[in-house]
Amino acid sequence: AFIRWQMNLYFGLKRELELMGLGPYPCPTSVSSGMHAVFMAMALCQAPVSLYGYSYHDEMLTTRSGHNNGPQALFTGHSWNLDLAIIRLLTFSGRLDVCTGDEPSIPLSELVKITGKDY
């Protein structure tokens, strides 16, 4: 029942974001473990849920370093841009707090202009 709730929430948010004119988002073959963790935390904890180590912008996600130096290929079975849009929506609605030195409402193009940041 809990996984069904998570899937209903995920695809319900996908539908709502697309109705607002965002997207379209590809239909994923699997939901990322990060989104499962976010939904579990939202079910167990009071809002806002603090997230550490989550990306909220596609450039941030696609240029992150993995276990080796340099950008890592992203698994194509996930809808990463949908995950990012959901994280941003839940942050703006006060349900999540993305704990980073950067404010998720500021575009990455503006963030990279800040000295001392490593993107």
PDB file of C-alpha atoms in Angstrom:
ATOM      1  CA  ALA A   1       0.000   0.000   0.000  1.00  0.00           C
ATOM      2  CA  PHE A   2       2.858   2.409   0.758  1.00  0.00           C
ATOM      3  CA  ILE A   3       4.559   1.889  -2.629  1.00  0.00           C
ATOM      4  CA  ARG A   4       1.185   2.372  -4.329  1.00  0.00           C
ATOM      5  CA  TRP A   5       0.786   5.663  -2.430  1.00  0.00           C
ATOM      6  CA  GLN A   6       4.255   6.756  -3.568  1.00  0.00           C
ATOM      7  CA  MET A   7       3.480   5.913  -7.200  1.00  0.00           C
ATOM      8  CA  ASN A   8       0.126   7.698  -7.063  1.00  0.00           C
ATOM      9  CA  LEU A   9       1.843  10.750  -5.583  1.00  0.00           C
ATOM     10  CA  TYR A  10       4.677  10.688  -8.146  1.00  0.00           C
ATOM     11  CA  PHE A  11       2.462  10.317 -11.194  1.00  0.00           C
ATOM     12  CA  GLY A  12      -0.149  12.675  -9.737  1.00  0.00           C
ATOM     13  CA  LEU A  13       2.522  15.359  -9.378  1.00  0.00           C
ATOM     14  CA  LYS A  14       3.688  14.598 -12.938  1.00  0.00           C
ATOM     15  CA  ARG A  15       0.152  15.128 -14.219  1.00  0.00           C
ATOM     16  CA  GLU A  16      -0.286  18.377 -12.248  1.00  0.00           C
ATOM     17  CA  LEU A  17       3.054  19.808 -13.389  1.00  0.00           C
ATOM     18  CA  GLU A  18       2.167  19.065 -17.010  1.00  0.00           C
ATOM     19  CA  LEU A  19      -1.297  20.630 -16.555  1.00  0.00           C
ATOM     20  CA  MET A  20       0.517  23.776 -15.366  1.00  0.00           C
ATOM     21  CA  GLY A  21       2.370  23.822 -18.686  1.00  0.00           C
ATOM     22  CA  LEU A  22       5.660  22.353 -17.465  1.00  0.00           C
ATOM     23  CA  GLY A  23       7.274  19.402 -19.168  1.00  0.00           C
ATOM     24  CA  PRO A  24       6.313  17.232 -20.900  1.00  0.00           C
ATOM     25  CA  TYR A  25       8.191  14.703 -18.843  1.00  0.00           C
ATOM     26  CA  PRO A  26       9.042  11.256 -20.174  1.00  0.00           C
ATOM     27  CA  CYS A  27       7.294   8.402 -18.419  1.00  0.00           C
ATOM     28  CA  PRO A  28       9.969   6.658 -16.336  1.00  0.00           C
ATOM     29  CA  THR A  29      10.461   2.917 -16.289  1.00  0.00           C
ATOM     30  CA  SER A  30      11.450   3.236 -12.639  1.00  0.00           C
ATOM     31  CA  VAL A  31      11.320   5.907  -9.954  1.00  0.00           C
ATOM     32  CA  SER A  32      14.672   6.887  -8.461  1.00  0.00           C
ATOM     33  CA  SER A  33      15.579   5.690  -4.987  1.00  0.00           C
ATOM     34  CA  GLY A  34      16.016   9.349  -4.041  1.00  0.00           C
ATOM     35  CA  MET A  35      12.363  10.095  -4.773  1.00  0.00           C
ATOM     36  CA  HIS A  36      11.296   7.020  -2.795  1.00  0.00           C
ATOM     37  CA  ALA A  37      13.367   8.365   0.110  1.00  0.00           C
ATOM     38  CA  VAL A  38      11.832  11.841  -0.211  1.00  0.00           C
ATOM     39  CA  PHE A  39       8.289  10.462  -0.164  1.00  0.00           C
ATOM     40  CA  MET A  40       9.074   8.202   2.796  1.00  0.00           C
ATOM     41  CA  ALA A  41      10.526  11.129   4.726  1.00  0.00           C
ATOM     42  CA  MET A  42       7.456  13.219   3.905  1.00  0.00           C
ATOM     43  CA  ALA A  43       5.220  10.447   5.242  1.00  0.00           C
ATOM     44  CA  LEU A  44       7.221  10.024   8.457  1.00  0.00           C
ATOM     45  CA  CYS A  45       8.369  13.556   9.303  1.00  0.00           C
ATOM     46  CA  GLN A  46       6.786  16.938   9.845  1.00  0.00           C
ATOM     47  CA  ALA A  47       7.163  19.486   7.066  1.00  0.00           C
ATOM     48  CA  PRO A  48       9.438  20.874   6.013  1.00  0.00           C
ATOM     49  CA  VAL A  49      11.618  17.807   5.479  1.00  0.00           C
ATOM     50  CA  SER A  50      15.295  18.744   5.164  1.00  0.00           C
ATOM     51  CA  LEU A  51      17.149  17.200   2.219  1.00  0.00           C
ATOM     52  CA  TYR A  52      20.911  16.990   1.994  1.00  0.00           C
ATOM     53  CA  GLY A  53      22.788  16.153  -1.196  1.00  0.00           C
ATOM     54  CA  TYR A  54      19.840  16.506  -3.580  1.00  0.00           C
ATOM     55  CA  SER A  55      20.042  18.309  -6.890  1.00  0.00           C
ATOM     56  CA  TYR A  56      17.330  20.789  -7.751  1.00  0.00           C
ATOM     57  CA  HIS A  57      18.534  21.922 -11.178  1.00  0.00           C
ATOM     58  CA  ASP A  58      19.259  19.842 -14.288  1.00  0.00           C
ATOM     59  CA  GLU A  59      22.676  21.394 -14.939  1.00  0.00           C
ATOM     60  CA  MET A  60      23.653  20.606 -11.360  1.00  0.00           C
ATOM     61  CA  LEU A  61      22.481  17.016 -11.785  1.00  0.00           C
ATOM     62  CA  THR A  62      24.137  16.324 -15.146  1.00  0.00           C
ATOM     63  CA  THR A  63      27.514  17.826 -14.229  1.00  0.00           C
ATOM     64  CA  ARG A  64      27.894  16.237 -10.804  1.00  0.00           C
ATOM     65  CA  SER A  65      30.933  14.118 -10.140  1.00  0.00           C
ATOM     66  CA  GLY A  66      30.519  10.453  -9.393  1.00  0.00           C
ATOM     67  CA  HIS A  67      33.030   8.044  -7.917  1.00  0.00           C
ATOM     68  CA  ASN A  68      35.472   8.959 -10.675  1.00  0.00           C
ATOM     69  CA  ASN A  69      36.492  12.448 -11.689  1.00  0.00           C
ATOM     70  CA  GLY A  70      34.111  14.078 -14.158  1.00  0.00           C
ATOM     71  CA  PRO A  71      30.438  13.912 -15.022  1.00  0.00           C
ATOM     72  CA  GLN A  72      28.709  10.543 -14.829  1.00  0.00           C
ATOM     73  CA  ALA A  73      26.103   9.195 -17.230  1.00  0.00           C
ATOM     74  CA  LEU A  74      22.561   9.277 -15.848  1.00  0.00           C
ATOM     75  CA  PHE A  75      20.354   6.183 -15.858  1.00  0.00           C
ATOM     76  CA  THR A  76      17.835   6.714 -18.671  1.00  0.00           C
ATOM     77  CA  GLY A  77      15.043   4.753 -16.949  1.00  0.00           C
ATOM     78  CA  HIS A  78      14.379   7.645 -14.567  1.00  0.00           C
ATOM     79  CA  SER A  79      12.681  10.909 -15.472  1.00  0.00           C
ATOM     80  CA  TRP A  80      15.359  13.100 -13.879  1.00  0.00           C
ATOM     81  CA  ASN A  81      13.824  16.412 -14.961  1.00  0.00           C
ATOM     82  CA  LEU A  82      10.514  15.343 -13.432  1.00  0.00           C
ATOM     83  CA  ASP A  83      12.294  14.474 -10.175  1.00  0.00           C
ATOM     84  CA  LEU A  84      13.932  17.914 -10.193  1.00  0.00           C
ATOM     85  CA  ALA A  85      10.606  19.647 -10.878  1.00  0.00           C
ATOM     86  CA  ILE A  86       8.959  17.735  -8.024  1.00  0.00           C
ATOM     87  CA  ILE A  87      11.794  18.667  -5.633  1.00  0.00           C
ATOM     88  CA  ARG A  88      11.434  22.334  -6.627  1.00  0.00           C
ATOM     89  CA  LEU A  89       7.627  22.252  -6.345  1.00  0.00           C
ATOM     90  CA  LEU A  90       7.755  20.646  -2.898  1.00  0.00           C
ATOM     91  CA  THR A  91      10.430  23.149  -1.825  1.00  0.00           C
ATOM     92  CA  PHE A  92       8.407  26.158  -2.994  1.00  0.00           C
ATOM     93  CA  SER A  93       5.289  24.762  -1.303  1.00  0.00           C
ATOM     94  CA  GLY A  94       7.105  24.497   2.038  1.00  0.00           C
ATOM     95  CA  ARG A  95       7.083  20.695   2.205  1.00  0.00           C
ATOM     96  CA  LEU A  96      10.852  20.346   1.650  1.00  0.00           C
ATOM     97  CA  ASP A  97      13.937  22.309   2.575  1.00  0.00           C
ATOM     98  CA  VAL A  98      16.799  21.600   0.197  1.00  0.00           C
ATOM     99  CA  CYS A  99      19.791  22.143   2.464  1.00  0.00           C
ATOM    100  CA  THR A 100      22.407  23.746   0.311  1.00  0.00           C
ATOM    101  CA  GLY A 101      24.208  27.031   0.313  1.00  0.00           C
ATOM    102  CA  ASP A 102      22.258  27.952  -2.793  1.00  0.00           C
ATOM    103  CA  GLU A 103      18.631  29.035  -3.010  1.00  0.00           C
ATOM    104  CA  PRO A 104      16.730  26.804  -5.497  1.00  0.00           C
ATOM    105  CA  SER A 105      14.768  29.740  -6.897  1.00  0.00           C
ATOM    106  CA  ILE A 106      17.982  31.261  -8.285  1.00  0.00           C
ATOM    107  CA  PRO A 107      18.861  29.986 -11.789  1.00  0.00           C
ATOM    108  CA  LEU A 108      22.120  28.057 -12.039  1.00  0.00           C
ATOM    109  CA  SER A 109      23.390  30.580 -14.610  1.00  0.00           C
ATOM    110  CA  GLU A 110      23.323  33.176 -11.823  1.00  0.00           C
ATOM    111  CA  LEU A 111      24.773  30.839  -9.191  1.00  0.00           C
ATOM    112  CA  VAL A 112      27.882  30.062 -11.236  1.00  0.00           C
ATOM    113  CA  LYS A 113      28.732  33.766 -11.222  1.00  0.00           C
ATOM    114  CA  ILE A 114      29.222  33.618  -7.446  1.00  0.00           C
ATOM    115  CA  THR A 115      32.906  33.339  -6.557  1.00  0.00           C
ATOM    116  CA  GLY A 116      33.976  30.422  -4.427  1.00  0.00           C
ATOM    117  CA  LYS A 117      31.336  28.024  -5.830  1.00  0.00           C
ATOM    118  CA  ASP A 118      32.464  24.765  -7.409  1.00  0.00           C
ATOM    119  CA  TYR A 119      30.034  23.563 -10.073  1.00  0.00           C
TER     120      TYR A 119
END
